[in-house]
Coordinates of C-alpha atoms in Angstrom, one line a residue:
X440 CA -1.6 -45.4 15.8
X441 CA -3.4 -42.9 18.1
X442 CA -0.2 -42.1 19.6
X443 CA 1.3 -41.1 16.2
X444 CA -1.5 -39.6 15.1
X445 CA -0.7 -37.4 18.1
X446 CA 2.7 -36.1 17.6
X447 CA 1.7 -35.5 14.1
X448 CA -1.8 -33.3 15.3
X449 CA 1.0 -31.7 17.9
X450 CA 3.3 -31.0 15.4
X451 CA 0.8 -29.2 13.5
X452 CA -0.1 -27.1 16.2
X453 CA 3.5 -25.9 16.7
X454 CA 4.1 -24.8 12.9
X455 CA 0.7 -23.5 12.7
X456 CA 1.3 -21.6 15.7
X457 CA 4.8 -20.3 14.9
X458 CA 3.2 -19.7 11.5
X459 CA 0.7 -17.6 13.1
X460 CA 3.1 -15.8 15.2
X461 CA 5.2 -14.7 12.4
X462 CA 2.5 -13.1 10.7
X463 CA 1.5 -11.5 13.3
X464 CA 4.6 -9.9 14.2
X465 CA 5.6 -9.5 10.2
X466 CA 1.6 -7.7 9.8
X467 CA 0.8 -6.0 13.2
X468 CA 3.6 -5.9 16.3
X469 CA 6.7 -4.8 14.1
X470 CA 5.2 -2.0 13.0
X471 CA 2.9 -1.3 15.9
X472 CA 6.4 -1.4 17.8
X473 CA 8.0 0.9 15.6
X474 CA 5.3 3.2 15.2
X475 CA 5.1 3.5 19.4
X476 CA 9.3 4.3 19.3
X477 CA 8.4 6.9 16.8
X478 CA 5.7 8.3 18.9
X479 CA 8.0 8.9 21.8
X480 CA 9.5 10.8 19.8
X481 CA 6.6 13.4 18.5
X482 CA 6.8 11.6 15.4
X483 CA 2.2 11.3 15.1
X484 CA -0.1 10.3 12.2
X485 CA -2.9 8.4 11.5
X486 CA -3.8 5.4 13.6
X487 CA -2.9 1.8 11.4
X488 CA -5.3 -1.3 10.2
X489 CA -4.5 -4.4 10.7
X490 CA -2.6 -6.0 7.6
X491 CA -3.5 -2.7 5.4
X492 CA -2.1 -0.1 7.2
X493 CA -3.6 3.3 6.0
X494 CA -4.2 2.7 2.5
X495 CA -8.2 2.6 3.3
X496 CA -7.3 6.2 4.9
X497 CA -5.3 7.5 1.5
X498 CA -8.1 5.6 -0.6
X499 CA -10.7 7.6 1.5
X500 CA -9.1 10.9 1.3
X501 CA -8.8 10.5 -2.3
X502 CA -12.0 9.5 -3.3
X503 CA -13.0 12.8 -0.9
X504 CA -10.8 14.8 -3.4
X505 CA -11.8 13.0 -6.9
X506 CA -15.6 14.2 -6.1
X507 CA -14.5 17.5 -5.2
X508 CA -12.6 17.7 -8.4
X509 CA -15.2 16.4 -10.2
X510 CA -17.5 19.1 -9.1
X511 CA -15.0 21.6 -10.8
X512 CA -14.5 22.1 -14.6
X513 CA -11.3 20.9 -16.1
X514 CA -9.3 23.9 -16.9
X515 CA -6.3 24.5 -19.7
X516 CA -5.3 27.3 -16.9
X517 CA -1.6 26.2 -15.9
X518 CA -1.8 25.5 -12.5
X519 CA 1.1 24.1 -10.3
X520 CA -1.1 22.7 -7.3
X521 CA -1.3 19.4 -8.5
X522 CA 0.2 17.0 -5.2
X523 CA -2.7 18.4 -3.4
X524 CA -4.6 16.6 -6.4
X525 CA -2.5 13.5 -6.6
X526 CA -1.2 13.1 -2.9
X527 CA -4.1 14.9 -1.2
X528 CA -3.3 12.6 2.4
X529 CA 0.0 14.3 2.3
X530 CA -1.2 17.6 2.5
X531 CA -3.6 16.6 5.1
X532 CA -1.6 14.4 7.5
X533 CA 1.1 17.2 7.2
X534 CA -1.3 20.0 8.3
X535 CA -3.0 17.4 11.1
X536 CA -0.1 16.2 12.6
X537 CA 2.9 18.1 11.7
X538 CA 5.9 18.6 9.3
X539 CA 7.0 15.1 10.5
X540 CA 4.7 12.4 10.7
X541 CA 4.2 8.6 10.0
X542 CA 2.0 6.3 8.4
X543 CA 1.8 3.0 7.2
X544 CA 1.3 0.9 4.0
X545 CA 0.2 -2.2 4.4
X546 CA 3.5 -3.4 7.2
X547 CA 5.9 -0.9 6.0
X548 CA 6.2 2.4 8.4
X549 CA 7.1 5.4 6.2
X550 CA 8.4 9.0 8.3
X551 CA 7.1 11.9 5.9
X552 CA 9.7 14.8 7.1
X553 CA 8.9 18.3 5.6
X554 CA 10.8 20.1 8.4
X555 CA 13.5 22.0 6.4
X556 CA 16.5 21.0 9.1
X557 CA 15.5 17.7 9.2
X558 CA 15.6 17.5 5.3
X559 CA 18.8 19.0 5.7
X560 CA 20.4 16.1 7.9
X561 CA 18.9 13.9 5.5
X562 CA 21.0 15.2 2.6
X563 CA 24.3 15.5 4.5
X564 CA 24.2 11.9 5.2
X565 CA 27.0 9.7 4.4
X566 CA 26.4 6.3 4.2
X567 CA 26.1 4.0 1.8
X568 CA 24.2 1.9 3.7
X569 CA 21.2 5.0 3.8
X570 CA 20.0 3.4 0.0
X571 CA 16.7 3.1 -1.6
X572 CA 13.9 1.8 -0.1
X573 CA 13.3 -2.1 -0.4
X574 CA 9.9 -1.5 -1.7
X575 CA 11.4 0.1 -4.5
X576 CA 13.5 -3.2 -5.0
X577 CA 10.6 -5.6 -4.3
X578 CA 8.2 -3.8 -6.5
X579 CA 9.3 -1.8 -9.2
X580 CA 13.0 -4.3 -9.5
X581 CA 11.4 -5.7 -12.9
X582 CA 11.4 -2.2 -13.6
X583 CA 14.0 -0.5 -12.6
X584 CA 16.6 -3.6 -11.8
X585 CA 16.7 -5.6 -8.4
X586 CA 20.6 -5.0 -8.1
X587 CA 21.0 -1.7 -10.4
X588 CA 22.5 1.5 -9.3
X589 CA 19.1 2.6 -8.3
X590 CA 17.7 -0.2 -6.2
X591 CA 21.0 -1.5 -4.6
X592 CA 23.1 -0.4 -1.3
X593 CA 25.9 -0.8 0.6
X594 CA 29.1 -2.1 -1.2
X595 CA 27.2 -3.0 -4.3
X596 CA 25.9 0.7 -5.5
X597 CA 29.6 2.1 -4.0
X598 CA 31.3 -0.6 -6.7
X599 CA 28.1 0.4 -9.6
X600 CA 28.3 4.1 -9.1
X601 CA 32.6 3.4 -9.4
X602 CA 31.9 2.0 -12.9
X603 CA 29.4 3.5 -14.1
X604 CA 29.2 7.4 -13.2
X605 CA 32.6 8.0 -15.3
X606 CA 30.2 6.9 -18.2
X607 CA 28.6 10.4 -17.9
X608 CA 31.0 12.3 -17.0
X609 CA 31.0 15.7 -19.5
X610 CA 34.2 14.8 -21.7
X611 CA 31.8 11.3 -22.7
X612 CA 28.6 13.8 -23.3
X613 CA 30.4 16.1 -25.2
X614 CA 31.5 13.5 -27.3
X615 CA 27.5 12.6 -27.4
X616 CA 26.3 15.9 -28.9
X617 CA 26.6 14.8 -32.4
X618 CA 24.4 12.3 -32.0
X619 CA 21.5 14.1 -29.5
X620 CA 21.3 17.1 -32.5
X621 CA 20.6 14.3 -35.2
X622 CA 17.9 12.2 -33.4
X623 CA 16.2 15.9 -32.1
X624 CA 16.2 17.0 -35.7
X625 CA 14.8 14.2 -36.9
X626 CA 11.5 14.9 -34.6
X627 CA 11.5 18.5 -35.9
X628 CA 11.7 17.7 -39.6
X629 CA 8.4 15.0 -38.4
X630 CA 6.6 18.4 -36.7
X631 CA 7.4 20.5 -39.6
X632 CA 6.1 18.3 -41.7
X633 CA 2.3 18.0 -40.1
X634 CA 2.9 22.1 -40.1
X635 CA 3.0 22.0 -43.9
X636 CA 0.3 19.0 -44.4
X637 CA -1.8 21.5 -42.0
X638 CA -1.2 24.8 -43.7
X639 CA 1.8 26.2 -41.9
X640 CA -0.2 25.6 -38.2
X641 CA -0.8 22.8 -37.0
X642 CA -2.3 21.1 -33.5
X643 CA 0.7 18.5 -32.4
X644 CA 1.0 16.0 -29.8
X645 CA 4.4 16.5 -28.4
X646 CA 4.9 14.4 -25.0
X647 CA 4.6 11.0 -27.1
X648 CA 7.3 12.2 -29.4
X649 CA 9.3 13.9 -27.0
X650 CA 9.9 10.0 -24.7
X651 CA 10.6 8.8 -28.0
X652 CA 13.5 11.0 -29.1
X653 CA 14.5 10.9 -25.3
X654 CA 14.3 6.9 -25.7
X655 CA 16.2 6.9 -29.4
X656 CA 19.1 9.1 -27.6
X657 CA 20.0 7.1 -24.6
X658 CA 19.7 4.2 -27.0
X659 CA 22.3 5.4 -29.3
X660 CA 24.4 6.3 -26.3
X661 CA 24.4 3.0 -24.6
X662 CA 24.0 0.4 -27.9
X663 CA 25.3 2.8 -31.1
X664 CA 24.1 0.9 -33.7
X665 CA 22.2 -1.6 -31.8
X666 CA 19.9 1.5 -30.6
X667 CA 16.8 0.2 -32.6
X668 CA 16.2 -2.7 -30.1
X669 CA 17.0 -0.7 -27.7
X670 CA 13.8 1.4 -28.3
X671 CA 11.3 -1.9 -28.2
X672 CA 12.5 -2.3 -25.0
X673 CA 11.9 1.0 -24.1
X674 CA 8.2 0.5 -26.1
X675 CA 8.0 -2.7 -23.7
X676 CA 9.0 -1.0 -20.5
X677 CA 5.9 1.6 -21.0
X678 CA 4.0 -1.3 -21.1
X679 CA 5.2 -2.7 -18.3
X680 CA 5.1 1.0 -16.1
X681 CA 1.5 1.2 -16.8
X682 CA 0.9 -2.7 -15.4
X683 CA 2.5 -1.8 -12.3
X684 CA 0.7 1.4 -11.4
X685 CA -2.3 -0.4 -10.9
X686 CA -0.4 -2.4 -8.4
X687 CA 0.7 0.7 -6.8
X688 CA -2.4 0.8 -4.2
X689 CA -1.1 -2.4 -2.7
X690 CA 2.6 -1.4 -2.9
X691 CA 3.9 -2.5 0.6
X692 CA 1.6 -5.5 1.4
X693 CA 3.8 -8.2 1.7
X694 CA 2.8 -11.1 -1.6
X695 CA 0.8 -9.6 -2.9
X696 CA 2.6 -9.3 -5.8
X697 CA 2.9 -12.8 -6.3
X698 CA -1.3 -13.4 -6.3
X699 CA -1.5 -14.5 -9.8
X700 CA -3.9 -12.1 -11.0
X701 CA -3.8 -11.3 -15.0
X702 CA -2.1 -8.0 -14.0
X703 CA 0.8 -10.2 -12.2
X704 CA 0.8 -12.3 -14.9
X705 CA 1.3 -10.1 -17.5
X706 CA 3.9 -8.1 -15.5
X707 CA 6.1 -11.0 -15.7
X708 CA 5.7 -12.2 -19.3
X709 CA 6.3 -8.3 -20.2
X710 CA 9.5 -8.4 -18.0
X711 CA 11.1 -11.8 -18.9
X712 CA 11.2 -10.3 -22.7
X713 CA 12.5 -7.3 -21.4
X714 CA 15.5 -9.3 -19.9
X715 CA 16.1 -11.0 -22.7
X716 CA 15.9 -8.2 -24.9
X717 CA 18.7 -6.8 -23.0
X718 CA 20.8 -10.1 -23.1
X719 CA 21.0 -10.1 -26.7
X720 CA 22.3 -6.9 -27.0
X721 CA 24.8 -7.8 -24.4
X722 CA 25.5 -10.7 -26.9
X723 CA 25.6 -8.1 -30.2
X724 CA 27.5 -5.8 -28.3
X725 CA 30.2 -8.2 -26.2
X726 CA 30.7 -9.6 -30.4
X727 CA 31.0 -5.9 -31.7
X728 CA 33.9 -5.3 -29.3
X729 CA 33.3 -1.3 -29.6
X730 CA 33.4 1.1 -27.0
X731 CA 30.0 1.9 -25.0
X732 CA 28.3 1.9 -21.8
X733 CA 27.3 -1.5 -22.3
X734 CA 30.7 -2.7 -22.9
X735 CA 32.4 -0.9 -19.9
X736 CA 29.5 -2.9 -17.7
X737 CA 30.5 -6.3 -19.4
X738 CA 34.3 -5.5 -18.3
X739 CA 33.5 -4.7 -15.0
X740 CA 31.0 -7.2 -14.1
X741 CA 31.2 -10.4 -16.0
X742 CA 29.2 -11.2 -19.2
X743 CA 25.7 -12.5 -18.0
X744 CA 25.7 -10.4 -15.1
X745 CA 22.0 -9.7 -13.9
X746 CA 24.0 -6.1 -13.0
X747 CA 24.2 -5.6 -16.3
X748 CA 20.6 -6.5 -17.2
X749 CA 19.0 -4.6 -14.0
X750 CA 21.2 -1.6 -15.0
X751 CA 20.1 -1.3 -18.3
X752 CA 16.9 -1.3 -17.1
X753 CA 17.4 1.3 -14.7
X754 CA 19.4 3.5 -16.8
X755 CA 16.8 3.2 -19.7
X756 CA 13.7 3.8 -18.0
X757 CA 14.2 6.4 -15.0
X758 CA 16.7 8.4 -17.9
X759 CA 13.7 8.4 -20.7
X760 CA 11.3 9.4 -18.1
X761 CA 13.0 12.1 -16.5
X762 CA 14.2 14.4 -19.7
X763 CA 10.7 13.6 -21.4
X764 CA 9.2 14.5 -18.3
X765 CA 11.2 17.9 -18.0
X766 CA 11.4 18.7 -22.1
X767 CA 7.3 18.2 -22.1
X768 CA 6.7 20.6 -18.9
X769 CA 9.0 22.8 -20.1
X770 CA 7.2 23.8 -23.1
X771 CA 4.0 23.5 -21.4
X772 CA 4.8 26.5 -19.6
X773 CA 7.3 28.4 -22.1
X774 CA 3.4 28.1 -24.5
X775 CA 1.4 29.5 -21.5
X776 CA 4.3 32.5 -20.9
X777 CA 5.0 33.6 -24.3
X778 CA 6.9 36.4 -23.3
X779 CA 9.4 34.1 -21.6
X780 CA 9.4 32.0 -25.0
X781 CA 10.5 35.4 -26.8
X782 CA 13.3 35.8 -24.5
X783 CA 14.7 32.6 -24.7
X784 CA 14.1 32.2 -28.5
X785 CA 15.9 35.6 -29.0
X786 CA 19.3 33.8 -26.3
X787 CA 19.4 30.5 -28.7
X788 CA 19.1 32.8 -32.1
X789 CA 21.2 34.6 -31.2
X790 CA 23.9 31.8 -30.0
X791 CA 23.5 29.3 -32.1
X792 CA 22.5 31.6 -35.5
X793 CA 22.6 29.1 -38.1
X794 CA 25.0 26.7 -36.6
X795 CA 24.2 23.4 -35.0
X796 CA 24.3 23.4 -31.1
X797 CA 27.6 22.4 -29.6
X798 CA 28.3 22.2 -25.8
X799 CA 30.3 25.4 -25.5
X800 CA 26.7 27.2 -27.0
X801 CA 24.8 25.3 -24.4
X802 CA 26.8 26.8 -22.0
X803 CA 26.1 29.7 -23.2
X804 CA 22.3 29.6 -22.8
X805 CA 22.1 31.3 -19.2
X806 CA 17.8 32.2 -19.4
X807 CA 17.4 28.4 -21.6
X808 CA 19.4 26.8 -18.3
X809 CA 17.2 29.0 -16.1
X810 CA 14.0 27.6 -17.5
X811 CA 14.7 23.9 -17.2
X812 CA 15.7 24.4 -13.4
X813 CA 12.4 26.3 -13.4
X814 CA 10.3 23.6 -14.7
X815 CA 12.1 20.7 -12.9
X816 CA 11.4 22.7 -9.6
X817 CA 7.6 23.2 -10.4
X818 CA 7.4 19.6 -12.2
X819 CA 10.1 17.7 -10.7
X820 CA 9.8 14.0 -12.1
X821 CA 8.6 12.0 -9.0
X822 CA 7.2 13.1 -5.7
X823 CA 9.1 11.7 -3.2
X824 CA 12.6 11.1 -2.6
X825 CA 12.5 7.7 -0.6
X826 CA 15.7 5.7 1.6
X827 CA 15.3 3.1 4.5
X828 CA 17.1 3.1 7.5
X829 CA 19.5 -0.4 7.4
X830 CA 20.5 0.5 11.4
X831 CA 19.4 3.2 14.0
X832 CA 19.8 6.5 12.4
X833 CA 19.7 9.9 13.9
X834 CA 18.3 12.8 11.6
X835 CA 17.9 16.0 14.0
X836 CA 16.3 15.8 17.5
X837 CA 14.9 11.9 15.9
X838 CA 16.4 9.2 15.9
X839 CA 14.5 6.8 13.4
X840 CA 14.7 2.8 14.0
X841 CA 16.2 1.0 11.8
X842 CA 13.6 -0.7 8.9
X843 CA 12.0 2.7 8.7
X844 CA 11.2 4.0 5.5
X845 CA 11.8 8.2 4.9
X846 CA 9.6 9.8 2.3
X847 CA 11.1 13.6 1.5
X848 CA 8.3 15.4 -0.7
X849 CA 10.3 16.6 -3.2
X850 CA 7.3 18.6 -5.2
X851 CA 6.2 19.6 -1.8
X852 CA 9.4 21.2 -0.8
X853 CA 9.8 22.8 -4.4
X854 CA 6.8 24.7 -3.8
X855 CA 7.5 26.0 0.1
X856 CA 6.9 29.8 0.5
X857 CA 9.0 29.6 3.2
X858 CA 12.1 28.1 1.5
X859 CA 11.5 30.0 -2.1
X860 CA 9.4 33.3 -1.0
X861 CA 5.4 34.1 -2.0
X862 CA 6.0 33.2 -6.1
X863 CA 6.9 29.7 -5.0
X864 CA 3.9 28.1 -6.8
X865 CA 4.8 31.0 -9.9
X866 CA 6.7 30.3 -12.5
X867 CA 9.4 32.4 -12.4
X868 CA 12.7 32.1 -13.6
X869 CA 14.9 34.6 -12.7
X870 CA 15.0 33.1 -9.0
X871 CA 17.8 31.2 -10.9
X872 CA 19.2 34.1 -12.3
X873 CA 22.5 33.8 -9.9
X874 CA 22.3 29.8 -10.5
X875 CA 21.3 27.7 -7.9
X876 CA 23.0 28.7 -4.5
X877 CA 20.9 31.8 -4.8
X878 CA 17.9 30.6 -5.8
X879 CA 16.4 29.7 -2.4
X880 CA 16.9 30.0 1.4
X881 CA 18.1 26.6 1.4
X882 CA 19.7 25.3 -1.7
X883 CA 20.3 22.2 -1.4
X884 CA 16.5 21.2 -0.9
X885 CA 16.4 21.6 -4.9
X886 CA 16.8 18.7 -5.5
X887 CA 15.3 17.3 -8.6
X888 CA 18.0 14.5 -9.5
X889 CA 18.3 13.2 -5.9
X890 CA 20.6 14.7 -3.5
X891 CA 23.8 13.7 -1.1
X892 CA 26.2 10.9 -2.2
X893 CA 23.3 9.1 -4.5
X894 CA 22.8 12.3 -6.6
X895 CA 21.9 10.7 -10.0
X896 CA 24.3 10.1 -12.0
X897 CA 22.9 10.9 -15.4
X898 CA 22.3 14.8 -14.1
X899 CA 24.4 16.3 -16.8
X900 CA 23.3 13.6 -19.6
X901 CA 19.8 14.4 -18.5
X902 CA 20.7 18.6 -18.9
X903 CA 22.7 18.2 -22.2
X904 CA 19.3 16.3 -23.5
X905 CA 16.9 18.9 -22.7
X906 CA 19.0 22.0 -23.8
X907 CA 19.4 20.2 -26.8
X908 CA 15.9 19.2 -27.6
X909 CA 14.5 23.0 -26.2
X910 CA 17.1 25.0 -28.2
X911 CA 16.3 23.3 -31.7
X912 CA 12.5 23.7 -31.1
X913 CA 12.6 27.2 -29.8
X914 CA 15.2 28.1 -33.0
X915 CA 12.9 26.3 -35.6
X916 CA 8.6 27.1 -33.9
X917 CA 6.4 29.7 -32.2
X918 CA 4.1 27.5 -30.2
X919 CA 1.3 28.3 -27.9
X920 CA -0.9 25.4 -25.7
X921 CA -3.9 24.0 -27.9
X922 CA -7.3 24.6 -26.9
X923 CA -7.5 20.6 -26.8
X924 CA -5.2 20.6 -23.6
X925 CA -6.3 19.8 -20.6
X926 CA -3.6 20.9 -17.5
X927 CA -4.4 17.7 -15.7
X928 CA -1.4 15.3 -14.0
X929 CA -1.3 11.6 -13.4
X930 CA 1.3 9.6 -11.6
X931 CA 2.3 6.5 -13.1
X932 CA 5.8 5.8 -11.5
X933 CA 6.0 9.4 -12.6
X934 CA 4.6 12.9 -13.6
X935 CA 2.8 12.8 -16.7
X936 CA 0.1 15.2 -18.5
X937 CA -3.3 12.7 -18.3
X938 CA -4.4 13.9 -21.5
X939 CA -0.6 14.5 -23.3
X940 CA 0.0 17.7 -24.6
X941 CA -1.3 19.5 -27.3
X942 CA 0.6 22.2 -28.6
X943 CA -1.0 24.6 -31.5
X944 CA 3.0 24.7 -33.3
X945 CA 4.1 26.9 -36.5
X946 CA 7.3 27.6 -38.2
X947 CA 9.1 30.6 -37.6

């Protein structure tokens, strides 16, 4: 008996103690270790906690900001220093420790690089292996698909990308124009009516209509007909993007995810009806037998593929968000320069006169195009561009270990006087005058849909949208910002007015 009682007391030692010793390498000597090889290097930043990392340092440094913002009135002044707002321990480590630097969230080691050559590496690389950040996957995968175009790496995302990039490829868009013009119009006729109901001016919220036409017109895209249940998803997915940014100050401590808090709880109820919103219009479509996105996913993959269900997802919500994001910006700042409005007005007038628009006239629209690269390099949709390293990779004089997640600041490097000259916070247009090899020192660190081998692969969907939805409005309303709005950014997955936008809107 006491002998048994023995082994089993020993036994129980062992697992606790191997237990033990795998958190502690999984919390505190992995990334202690690969902090110190990045250190050799000149790679600094703030020193870690144990199990949290830094996040009491970027909770800190925030709160520091929140009171100083609170101290100042909220302003309907257009201002374009918001990361400094949002991502105020970015701005700080940068300037304490350098244009490269690393810090920690919770176990995972991220390398911030701002340095402009090193950026440039980073773009030039190759390898499919160099994909998204297993965060991303671990995280946001109910979101944005565990195995999707967006999440996956390696042989998986070369085979998606294979099938699914011909899918927006411009002879398919052009064929899509049709269809963009009629849902846009549909929103206008909506405005024109609270125009008339007003007096002929009227005060209109525009960012909640402009995600739903964005929503209705990749719907109609990917499902035709079925497009209706295609928007409750996307109604279900906002729901689900707000439950997860208030996860987002834990995002890299390893389970805690799974704690089933109400927040957890309701984050998986929301995205089990997601999924199976998404496998019955497999079902409708797969019985339909026409031609669509959906369709050419079912061919290549299998019916009942969880590709085809985490690409959906993917596709739906990063597409919405991203030409919502850009259409809402972009009239946030043609209201706030109205001379700029005028000029582009007079370019769509003139091309489109009383025609619908067709591809060849958005082709056409040199200052309209000029503008949208002008907001998306002020407002680009997320902050960061994010990959982790699946071996030893060298980037410049560094050579980062493998497990090591890269961070490029996207709105950060936008915004660089030294890539983009003194006006770089400015809007200012005609930098793209001579398109976008001219625009900068550096080109290709514009890089608002991604860069290198994983540029997105919606880009020209995502353009054709927002020439669309710009060039109606501007051909149908003078519009100017309403003295409800409030310039003030949130991040919820991405950029997003806090208050919407209000925009004081009349016909012409």
């Amino acid at each position: 008996m006491t002998t048994a009682l023995g082994v089993s007391l020993s036994l129980f030692l062992v697992g606790f103690t191997c237990f033990f010793l795998y958190l502690y390498n999984l919390f505190w000597w992995k990334p202690l270790w690969l902090r110190k090889k990045l250190q050799h290097q000149g790679i600094n930043g703030p020193a870690p906690s144990f199990f949290v990392g830094n996040i009491l340092d970027i909770k800190k440094i925030q709160l520091e900001m929140q009171a100083a913002k609170n101290r100042q009135s909220i302003s309907n002044c257009v201002s374009q220093d918001y990361m400094s707002h949002l991502f105020p321990h970015i701005e700080k480590w940068r300037a304490d420790y350098g244009p490269v630097f690393a810090f920690n969230l919770g176990n995972m080691v991220i390398v911030c690089i701002c340095n402009f050559d090193v950026v440039r590496e980073f773009c030039q690389c190759k390898s499919a292996e160099f994909g998204r950040s297993a965060y991303l996957r671990d995280n946001r995968g109910i979101l944005l698909g565990y195995d999707s175009i967006i999440t996956s790496k390696g042989k998986s995302w070369a085979l998606q990308r294979k099938v699914i990039a011909p899918e927006f490829f411009n002879d398919k868009i052009k064929g899509m124009v049709d269809m963009m013009v009629e849902s846009a119009i549909s929103v206008l006729e909506k405005w024109e009516s609270q125009m008339e109901e007003a007096g002929g001016v009227a005060s209109v919220r525009v960012d909640e209509d402009l995600k739903s036409l964005s929503a209705e017109m990749i719907s109609k895209a990917c499902f035709g007909s079925n497009y209706l249940i295609g928007n409750e998803i996307f109604s279900k997915m906002l729901v689900l993007q707000d439950l997860l940014s208030k996860q987002h100050a834990f995002v890299g401590l390893p389970g805690v995810r799974h704690i089933p808090t109400k927040t957890a709880r309701d984050i998986r109820s929301v995205g089990k009806e997601i999924d199976q919103s998404v496998l019955k219009l497999m079902d409708d479509d797969y019985n339909a037998q026409k031609p669509s996105f959906l369709q050419t996913l079912v061919n290549n993959f299998g019916r009942g593929s969880s590709v085809i269900v985490d690409n959906c997802k993917g596709m739906f919500f990063s597409g919405h968000e991203t030409t919502a994001s850009g259409a809402t910006f972009a009239l946030v700042l043609l209201a706030h320069h109205p001379e700029w409005q005028e000029r582009v007005r007079a370019e769509v007038v003139e091309i489109l006169g009383n025609q619908a628009p067709s591809m060849d006239k958005l082709h056409k629209m040199k200052l309209l195009n000029m503008v949208i690269y002008e907001t998306l390099c002020l407002y680009s949709p997320g902050p960061f561009l994010t990959r982790e390293t699946s071996e030893a990779m060298k980037f410049g004089e560094f050579a980062i270990p493998k497990g090591v997640n890269i961070w490029i600041p996207i709105s950060l490097l936008h915004q660089d006087p030294a890539n983009w000259g003194d006006n770089a916070h400015e809007f200012h247009p005609e930098r793209f005058a001579n398109g976008i090899s001219s625009a900068c020192k550096l080109p290709n660190l514009f890089m608002p849909f991604g860069t290198g081998i994983r540029t997105c692969v919606g880009q020209n969907f995502a353009m054709t949208e927002l020439k669309i939805m710009l060039s109606l409005l501007l051909s149908k309303f003078t519009f100017s910002l309403s003295p409800e709005y409030k310039h003030l950014l949130t991040y919820k997955l991405f950029f997003k007015p806090e208050h919407g936008v209000q925009l004081k809107m009349e016909k012409i």
